[in-house]
Short mmCIF file of C-alpha atoms in Angstrom, two decimals:
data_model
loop_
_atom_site.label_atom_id
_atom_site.label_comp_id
_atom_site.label_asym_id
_atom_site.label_seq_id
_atom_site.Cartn_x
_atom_site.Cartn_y
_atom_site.Cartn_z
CA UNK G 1 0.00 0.00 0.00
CA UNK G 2 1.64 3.25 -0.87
CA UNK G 3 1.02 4.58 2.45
CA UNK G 4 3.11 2.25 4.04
CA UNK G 5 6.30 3.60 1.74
CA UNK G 6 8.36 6.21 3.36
CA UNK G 7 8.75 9.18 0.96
CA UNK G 8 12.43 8.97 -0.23
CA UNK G 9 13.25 12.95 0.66
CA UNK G 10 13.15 11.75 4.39
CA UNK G 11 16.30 10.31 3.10
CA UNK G 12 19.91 12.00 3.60
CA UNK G 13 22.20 12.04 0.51
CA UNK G 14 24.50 9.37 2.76
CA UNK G 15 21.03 7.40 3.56
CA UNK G 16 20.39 7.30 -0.33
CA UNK G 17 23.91 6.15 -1.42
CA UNK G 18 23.88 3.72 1.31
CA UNK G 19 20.48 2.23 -0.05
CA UNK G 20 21.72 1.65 -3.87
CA UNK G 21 25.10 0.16 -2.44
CA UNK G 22 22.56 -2.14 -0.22
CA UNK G 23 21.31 -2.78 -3.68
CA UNK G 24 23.86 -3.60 -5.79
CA UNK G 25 24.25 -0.67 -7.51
CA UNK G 26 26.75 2.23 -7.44
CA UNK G 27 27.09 5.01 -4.71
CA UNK G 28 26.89 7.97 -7.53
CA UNK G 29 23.28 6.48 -8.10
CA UNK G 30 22.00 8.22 -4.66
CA UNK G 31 23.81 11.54 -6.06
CA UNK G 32 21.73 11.36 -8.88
CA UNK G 33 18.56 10.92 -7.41
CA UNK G 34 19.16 13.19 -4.69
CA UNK G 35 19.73 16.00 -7.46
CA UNK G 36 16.58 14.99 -9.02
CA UNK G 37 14.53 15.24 -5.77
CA UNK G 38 15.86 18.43 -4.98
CA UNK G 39 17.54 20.95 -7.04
CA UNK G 40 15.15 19.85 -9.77
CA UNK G 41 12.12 18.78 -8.56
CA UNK G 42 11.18 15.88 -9.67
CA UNK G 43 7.34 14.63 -8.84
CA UNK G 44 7.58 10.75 -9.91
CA UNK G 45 9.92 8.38 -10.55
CA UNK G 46 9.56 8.24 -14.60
CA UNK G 47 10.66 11.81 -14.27
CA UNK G 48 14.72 10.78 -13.49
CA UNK G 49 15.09 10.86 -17.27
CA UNK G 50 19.12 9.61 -17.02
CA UNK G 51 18.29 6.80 -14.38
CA UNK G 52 17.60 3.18 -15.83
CA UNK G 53 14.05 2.08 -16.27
CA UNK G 54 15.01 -0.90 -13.54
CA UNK G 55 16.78 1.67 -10.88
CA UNK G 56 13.15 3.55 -11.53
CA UNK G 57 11.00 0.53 -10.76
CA UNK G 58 13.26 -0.13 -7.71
CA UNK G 59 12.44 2.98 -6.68
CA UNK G 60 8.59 2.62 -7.06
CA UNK G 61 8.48 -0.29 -5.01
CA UNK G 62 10.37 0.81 -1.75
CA UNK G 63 9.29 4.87 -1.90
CA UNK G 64 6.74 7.25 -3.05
CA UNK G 65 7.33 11.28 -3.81
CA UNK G 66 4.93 12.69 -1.14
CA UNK G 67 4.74 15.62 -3.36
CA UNK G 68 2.29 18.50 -3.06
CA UNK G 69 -0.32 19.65 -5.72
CA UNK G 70 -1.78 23.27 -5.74
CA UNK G 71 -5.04 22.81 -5.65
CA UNK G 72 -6.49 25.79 -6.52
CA UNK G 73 -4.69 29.14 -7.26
CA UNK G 74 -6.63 32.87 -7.31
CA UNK G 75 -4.99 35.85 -8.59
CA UNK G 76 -5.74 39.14 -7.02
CA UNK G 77 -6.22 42.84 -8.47
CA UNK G 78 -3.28 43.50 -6.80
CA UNK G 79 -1.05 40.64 -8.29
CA UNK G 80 -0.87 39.02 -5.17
CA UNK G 81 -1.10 34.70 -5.77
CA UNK G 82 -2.75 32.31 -3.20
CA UNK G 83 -2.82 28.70 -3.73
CA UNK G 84 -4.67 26.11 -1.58
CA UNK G 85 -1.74 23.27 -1.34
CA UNK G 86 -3.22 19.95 -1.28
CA UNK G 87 -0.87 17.72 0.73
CA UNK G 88 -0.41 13.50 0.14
CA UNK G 89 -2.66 12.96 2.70
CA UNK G 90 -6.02 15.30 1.55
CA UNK G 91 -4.82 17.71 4.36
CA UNK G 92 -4.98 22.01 2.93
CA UNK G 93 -2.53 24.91 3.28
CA UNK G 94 -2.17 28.13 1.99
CA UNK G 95 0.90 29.65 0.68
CA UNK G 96 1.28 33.10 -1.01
CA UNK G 97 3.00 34.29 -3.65
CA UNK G 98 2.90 38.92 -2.40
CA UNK G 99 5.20 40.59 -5.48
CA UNK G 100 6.37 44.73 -4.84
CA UNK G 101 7.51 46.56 -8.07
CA UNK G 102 11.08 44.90 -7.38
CA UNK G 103 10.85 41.47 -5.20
CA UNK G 104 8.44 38.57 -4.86
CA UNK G 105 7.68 37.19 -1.51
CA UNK G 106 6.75 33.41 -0.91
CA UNK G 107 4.54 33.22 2.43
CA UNK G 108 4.45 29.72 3.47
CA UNK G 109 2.80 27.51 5.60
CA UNK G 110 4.60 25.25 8.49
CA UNK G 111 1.45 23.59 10.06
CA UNK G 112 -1.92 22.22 9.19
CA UNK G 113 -3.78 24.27 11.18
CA UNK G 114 -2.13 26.04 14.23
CA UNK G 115 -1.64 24.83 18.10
CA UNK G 116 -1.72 28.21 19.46
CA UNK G 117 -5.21 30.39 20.32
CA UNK G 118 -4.66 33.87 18.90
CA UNK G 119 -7.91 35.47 18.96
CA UNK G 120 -7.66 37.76 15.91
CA UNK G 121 -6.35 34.69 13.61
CA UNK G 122 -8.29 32.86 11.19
CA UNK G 123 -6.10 29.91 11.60
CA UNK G 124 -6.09 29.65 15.24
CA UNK G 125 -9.95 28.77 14.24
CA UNK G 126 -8.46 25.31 12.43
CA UNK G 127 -6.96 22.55 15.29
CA UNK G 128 -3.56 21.63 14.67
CA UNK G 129 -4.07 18.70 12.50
CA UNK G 130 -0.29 18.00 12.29
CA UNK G 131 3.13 19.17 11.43
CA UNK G 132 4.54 19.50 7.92
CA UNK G 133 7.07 18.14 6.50
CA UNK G 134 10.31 19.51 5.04
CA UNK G 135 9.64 18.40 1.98
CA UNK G 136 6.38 19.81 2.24
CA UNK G 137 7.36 23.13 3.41
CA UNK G 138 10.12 23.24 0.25
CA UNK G 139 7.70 21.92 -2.31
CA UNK G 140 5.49 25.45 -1.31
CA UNK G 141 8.60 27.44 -1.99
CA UNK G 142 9.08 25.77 -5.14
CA UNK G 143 5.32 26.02 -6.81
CA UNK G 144 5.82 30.24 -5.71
CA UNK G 145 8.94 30.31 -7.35
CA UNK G 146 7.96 28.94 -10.62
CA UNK G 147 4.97 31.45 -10.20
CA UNK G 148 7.04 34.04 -9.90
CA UNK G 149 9.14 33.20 -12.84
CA UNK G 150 5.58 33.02 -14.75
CA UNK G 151 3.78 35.98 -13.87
CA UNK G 152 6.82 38.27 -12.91
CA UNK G 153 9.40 36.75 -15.38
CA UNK G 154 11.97 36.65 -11.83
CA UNK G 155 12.97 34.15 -9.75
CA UNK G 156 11.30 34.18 -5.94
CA UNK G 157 13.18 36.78 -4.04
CA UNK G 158 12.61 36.25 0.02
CA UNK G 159 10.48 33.69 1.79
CA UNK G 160 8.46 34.63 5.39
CA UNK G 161 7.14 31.79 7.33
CA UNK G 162 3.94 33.72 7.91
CA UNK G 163 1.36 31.34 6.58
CA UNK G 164 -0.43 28.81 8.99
CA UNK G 165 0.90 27.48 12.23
CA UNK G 166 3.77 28.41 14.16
CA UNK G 167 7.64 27.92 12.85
CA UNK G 168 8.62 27.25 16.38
CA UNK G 169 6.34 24.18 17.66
CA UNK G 170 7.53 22.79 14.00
CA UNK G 171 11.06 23.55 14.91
CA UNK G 172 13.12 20.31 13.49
CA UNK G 173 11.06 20.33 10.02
CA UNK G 174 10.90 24.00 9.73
CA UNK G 175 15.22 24.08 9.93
CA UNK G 176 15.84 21.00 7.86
CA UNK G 177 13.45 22.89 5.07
CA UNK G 178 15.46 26.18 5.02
CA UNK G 179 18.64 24.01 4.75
CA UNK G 180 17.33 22.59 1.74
CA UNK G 181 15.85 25.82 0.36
CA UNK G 182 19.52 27.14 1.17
CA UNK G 183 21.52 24.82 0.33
CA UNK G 184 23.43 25.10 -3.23
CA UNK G 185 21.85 21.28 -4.14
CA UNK G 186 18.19 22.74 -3.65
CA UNK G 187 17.08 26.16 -4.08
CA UNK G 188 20.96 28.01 -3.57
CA UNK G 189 18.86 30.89 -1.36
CA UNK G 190 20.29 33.46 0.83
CA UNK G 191 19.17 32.73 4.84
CA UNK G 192 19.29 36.75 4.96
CA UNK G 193 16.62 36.83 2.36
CA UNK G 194 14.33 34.61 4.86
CA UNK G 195 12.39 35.42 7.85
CA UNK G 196 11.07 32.85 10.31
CA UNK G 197 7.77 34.57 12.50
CA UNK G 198 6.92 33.53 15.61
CA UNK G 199 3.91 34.20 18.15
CA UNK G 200 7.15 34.24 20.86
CA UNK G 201 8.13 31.39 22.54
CA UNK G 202 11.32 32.01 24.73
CA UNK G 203 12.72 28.67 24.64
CA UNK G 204 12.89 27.81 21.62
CA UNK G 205 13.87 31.79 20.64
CA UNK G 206 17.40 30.91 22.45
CA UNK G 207 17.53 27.41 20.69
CA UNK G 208 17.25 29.61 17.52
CA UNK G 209 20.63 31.22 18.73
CA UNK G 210 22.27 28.37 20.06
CA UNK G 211 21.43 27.06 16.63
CA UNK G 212 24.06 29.59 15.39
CA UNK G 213 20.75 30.45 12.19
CA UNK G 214 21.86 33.05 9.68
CA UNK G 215 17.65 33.85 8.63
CA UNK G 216 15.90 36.78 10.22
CA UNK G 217 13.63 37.02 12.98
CA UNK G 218 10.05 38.53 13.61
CA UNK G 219 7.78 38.19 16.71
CA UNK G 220 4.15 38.90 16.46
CA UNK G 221 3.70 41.19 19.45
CA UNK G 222 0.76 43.22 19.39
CA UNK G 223 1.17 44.52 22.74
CA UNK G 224 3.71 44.90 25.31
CA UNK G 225 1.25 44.73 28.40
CA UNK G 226 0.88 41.60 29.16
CA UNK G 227 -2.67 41.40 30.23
CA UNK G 228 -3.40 42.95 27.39
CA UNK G 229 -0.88 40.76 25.19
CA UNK G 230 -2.88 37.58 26.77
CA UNK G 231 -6.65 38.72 25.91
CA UNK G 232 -4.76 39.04 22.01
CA UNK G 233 -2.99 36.08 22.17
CA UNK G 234 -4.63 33.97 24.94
CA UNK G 235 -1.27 31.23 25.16
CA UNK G 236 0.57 33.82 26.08
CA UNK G 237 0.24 34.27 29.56
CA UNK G 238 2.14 31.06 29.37
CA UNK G 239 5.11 33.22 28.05
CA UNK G 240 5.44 36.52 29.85
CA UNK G 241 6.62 39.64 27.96
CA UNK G 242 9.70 39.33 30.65
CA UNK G 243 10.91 35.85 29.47
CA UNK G 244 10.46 37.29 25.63
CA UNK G 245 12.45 39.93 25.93
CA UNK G 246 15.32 37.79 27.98
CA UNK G 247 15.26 35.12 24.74
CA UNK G 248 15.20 38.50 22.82
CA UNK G 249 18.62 39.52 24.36
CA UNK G 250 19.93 36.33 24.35
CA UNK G 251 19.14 36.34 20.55
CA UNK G 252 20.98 39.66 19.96
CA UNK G 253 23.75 38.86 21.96
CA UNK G 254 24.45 35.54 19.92
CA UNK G 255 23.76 36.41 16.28
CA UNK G 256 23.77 40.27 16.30
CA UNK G 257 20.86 40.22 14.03
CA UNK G 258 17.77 42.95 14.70
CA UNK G 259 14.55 41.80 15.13
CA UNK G 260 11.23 42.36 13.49
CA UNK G 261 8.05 42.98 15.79
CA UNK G 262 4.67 42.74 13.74
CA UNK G 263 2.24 45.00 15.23
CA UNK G 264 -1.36 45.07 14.40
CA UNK G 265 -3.27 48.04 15.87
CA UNK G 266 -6.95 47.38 17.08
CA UNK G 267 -9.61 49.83 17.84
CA UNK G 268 -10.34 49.68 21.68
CA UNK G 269 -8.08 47.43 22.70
CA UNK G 270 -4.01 48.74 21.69
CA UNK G 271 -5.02 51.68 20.20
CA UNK G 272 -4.04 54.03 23.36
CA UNK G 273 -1.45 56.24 24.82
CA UNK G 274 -0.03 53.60 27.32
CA UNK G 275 -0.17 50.86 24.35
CA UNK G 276 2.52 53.38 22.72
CA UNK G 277 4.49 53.48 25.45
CA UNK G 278 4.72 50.48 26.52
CA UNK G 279 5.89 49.70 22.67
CA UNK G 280 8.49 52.60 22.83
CA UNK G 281 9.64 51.23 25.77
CA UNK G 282 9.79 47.14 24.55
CA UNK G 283 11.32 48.37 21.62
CA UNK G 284 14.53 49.82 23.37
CA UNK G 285 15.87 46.61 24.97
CA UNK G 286 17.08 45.03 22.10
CA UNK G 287 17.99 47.32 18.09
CA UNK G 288 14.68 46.09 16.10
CA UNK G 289 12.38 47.74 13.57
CA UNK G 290 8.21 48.00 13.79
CA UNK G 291 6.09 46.32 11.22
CA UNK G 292 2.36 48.17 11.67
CA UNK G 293 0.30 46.22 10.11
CA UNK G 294 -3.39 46.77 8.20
CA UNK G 295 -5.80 44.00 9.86
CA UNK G 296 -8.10 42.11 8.00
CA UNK G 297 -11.01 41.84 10.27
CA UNK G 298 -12.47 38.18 10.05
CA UNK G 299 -15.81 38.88 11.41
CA UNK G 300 -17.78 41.55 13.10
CA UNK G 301 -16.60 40.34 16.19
CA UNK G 302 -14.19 42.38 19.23
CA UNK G 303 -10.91 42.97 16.63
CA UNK G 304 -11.16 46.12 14.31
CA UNK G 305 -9.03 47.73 12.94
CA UNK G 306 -8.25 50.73 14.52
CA UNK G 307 -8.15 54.22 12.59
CA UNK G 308 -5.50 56.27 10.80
CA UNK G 309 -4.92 58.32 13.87
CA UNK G 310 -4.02 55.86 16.35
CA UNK G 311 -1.72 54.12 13.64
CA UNK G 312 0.11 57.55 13.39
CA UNK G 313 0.65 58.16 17.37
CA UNK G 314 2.78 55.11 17.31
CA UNK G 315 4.28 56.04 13.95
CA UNK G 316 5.17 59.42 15.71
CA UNK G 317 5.49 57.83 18.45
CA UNK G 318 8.31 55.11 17.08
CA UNK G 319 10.04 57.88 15.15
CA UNK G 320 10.41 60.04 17.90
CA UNK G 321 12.76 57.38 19.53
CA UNK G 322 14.84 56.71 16.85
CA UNK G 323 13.37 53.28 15.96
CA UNK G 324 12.37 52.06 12.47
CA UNK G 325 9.02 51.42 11.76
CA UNK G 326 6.79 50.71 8.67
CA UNK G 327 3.00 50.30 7.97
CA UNK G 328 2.40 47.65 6.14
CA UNK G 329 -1.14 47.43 3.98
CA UNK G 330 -3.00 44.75 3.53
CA UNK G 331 -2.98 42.81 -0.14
CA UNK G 332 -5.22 40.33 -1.70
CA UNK G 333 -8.07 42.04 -0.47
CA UNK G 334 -10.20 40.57 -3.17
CA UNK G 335 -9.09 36.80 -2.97
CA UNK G 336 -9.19 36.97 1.05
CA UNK G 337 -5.66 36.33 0.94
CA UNK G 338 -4.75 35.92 4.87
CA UNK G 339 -1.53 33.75 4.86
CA UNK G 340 -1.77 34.04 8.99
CA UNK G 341 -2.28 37.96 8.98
CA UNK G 342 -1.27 38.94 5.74
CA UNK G 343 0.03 42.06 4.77
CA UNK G 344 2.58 43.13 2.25
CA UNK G 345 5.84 41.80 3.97
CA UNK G 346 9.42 41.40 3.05
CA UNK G 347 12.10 39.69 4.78
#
C-alpha cells in the first residue's frame, strides 16, 4: 500500500547512497537521485530521465514522492497569488506568492492548522491537524517560485514563514526545510533573504541562537502589556513579555541580528497612549524595527481595525525614539488572501 512507503526525501544524501550500495548498484546512483529530488524537482519516478528504467521501478516499489499539488490558485487585483496546497494525505494549506515593483515574496505555511489560540487569527480557528514536512514546506517554496518566474518573469526573491501554524512548535522540520531551500543542491537561497515569525516562545527563541541560524527574525507582538498581550494572544500568559524579551537579548547577543516585531493596531483594545508606550519602551531593549500592520477583520466580532490616527501616534510615536518602523497594507483584499495575517511583507 503506498502509504506504508516512506517518501524517499526523508532520506539524507548518505542514507540514499547507502540504499543503492545495499542494492547492488553504485554510490553515484543516490547523487543522482538526490539531485533529481531536490535541485530539480522531480514529482515521480519516470521523471529521473538519465536513471535506468530498472533503478526507476526499484524505486517505485520501496518509496513514493509525497509531493504537493496546488489545488487551486486565485490571482488578485493586486497581483498578489494564493494557492490552496493539497498535501499526500487530503490535508490544505495556503501559501502566497505577495510581489512589490522589485521582489516577490513566498509566504508559506509550516502547520496544518495552528496549536496556538490567537484570537484575531483565522487559523487559530483550524486545530492543529499535524506538522509539515520539510519536503512539504520546500515543495510550497518551489510552486511560488515557478509562479514568480511566470507571472513576474523573476525568480522568488525572500520567503516569510507567515502562513499557517507556528515555525517554532515545527522547529526540526521548519530548519531541515530552510537548509534545503539554502543549500546550493536545492534552491541556492540566501538565509538573509528569509524570515522565520513567531507568536514568541522564549525557549525555543534561544535554541534559535544556540542554533548559530543566519535567517531573520520577527515576533508577532501586538502589545507589550501583558494582560493585554494575553486577551490578544490567549497562550501567552504562558510566556510573559519578561521571558520574551530575555530570549530577545539572548538572541541579539548571539547572532547580532535585529529583530522584526509585527504589530497590528486594534480599535479599543491597543489603540491608546499607554499601548505606545509600553511599545516605545519594549522596543529599546534590544535594536529592532516596527512592522504596523493593516488587519483584516475576520468577522464583526471584538478585533477592528483601529483608525488612521491611532496608527500615526505610534508612527510618531516610534520615530520620535529613533526606531524604524513601517506600515504595512493589507494585499489580496479581493481573494481573502490571509496567509496568517497577511500584509505586504518582506524579509
Amino acid at each position: 500500500m503506498e502509504m506504508d512507503k516512506k517518501d524517499i526525501r526523508s532520506l539524507t544524501k548518505e542514507q540514499l547512497r547507502d540504499f543503492f550500495v545495499a542494492n547492488g548498484d553504485k554510490a553515484f546512483r543516490g547523487n543522482q537521485v538526490y539531485e533529481w529530488l531536490w535541485s530539480k524537482g522531480a514529482h515521480s519516478f519516470e521523471d529521473m530521465t538519465n536513471v535506468s528504467k530498472g533503478t526507476r521501478s526499484m524505486l517505485e516499489k520501496h518509496f513514493v514522492i509525497n509531493h504537493i499539488m496546488v489545488d487551486t490558485m486565485q490571482r488578485s487585483e493586486d497581483g498578489t497569488v494564493k494557492n490552496a496546497v493539497r498535501l499526500h494525505d487530503g490535508l490544505v494549506v495556503e501559501s502566497v506568492l505577495i510581489p512589490t515593483a522589485t521582489r516577490t515574496t513566498a509566504c508559506v505555511s509550516s502547520q496544518v492548522g495552528c496549536s496556538l489560540d490567537c484570537n484575531f487569527c483565522a487559523t487559530a480557528r483550524l486545530k492543529r491537524m499535524r506538522n509539515l514536512e520539510p519536503a512539504e514546506i520546500y515543495d510550497q517554496v518551489v510552486a511560488i517560485d515557478k509562479e514568480s518566474r511566470l507571472y513576474y518573469n523573476h525568480p522568488l526573491s525572500n520567503i516569510v514563514f507567515m502562513g499557517m501554524g507556528e515555525p517554532l512548535m515545527n522547529y526540526n522540520n521548519v530548519l531541515k526545510a530552510i537548509e534545503m531551500i539554502t543549500s546550493t543542491e536545492g534552491l541556492g537561497m540566501s538565509p538573509k533573504r528569509i524570515m522565520v515569525s513567531t507568536s514568541g516562545v522564549p525557549k525555543m527563541i534561544k535554541k534559535l541562537a544556540d542554533d548559530d541560524v543566519k535567517f531573520k527574525l520577527a515576533v508577532s507582538l501586538h502589545s507589550a502589556i501583558d494582560e493585554v498581550r494575553a486577551r490578544i494572544m490567549p497562550f501567552s500568559a504562558s510566556f510573559p513579555l519578561a521571558d520574551l524579551r530575555e530570549s530577545l537579548e539572548y538572541w541579539y547577543r548571539k547572532t547580532k541580528s535585529k529583530v522584526s516585531y509585527e504589530y497590528v493596531v486594534w480599535k479599543g483594545i491597543n489603540d491608546n497612549k499607554q499601548a505606545v508606550d509600553a511599545l516605545v519602551k519594549f522596543c529599546k531593549y534590544v535594536p529592532c524595527k516596527v512592522n504596523l500592520i493593516e488587519y483584516n477583520p475576520i468577522d464583526d466580532g471584538e478585533f477592528q481595525q483601529a483608525s488612521e490616527e491611532s496608527i500615526n501616534a505610534y508612527i510618531k510615536a516610534l520615530e520620535a525614539s529613533g526606531i524604524v518602523v513601517k506600515v504595512r497594507r493589507s494585499r489580496g483584499k479581493d481573494i481573502d488572501a490571509a496567509c496568517g495575517q497577511l500584509a505586504n511583507k518582506e524579509a
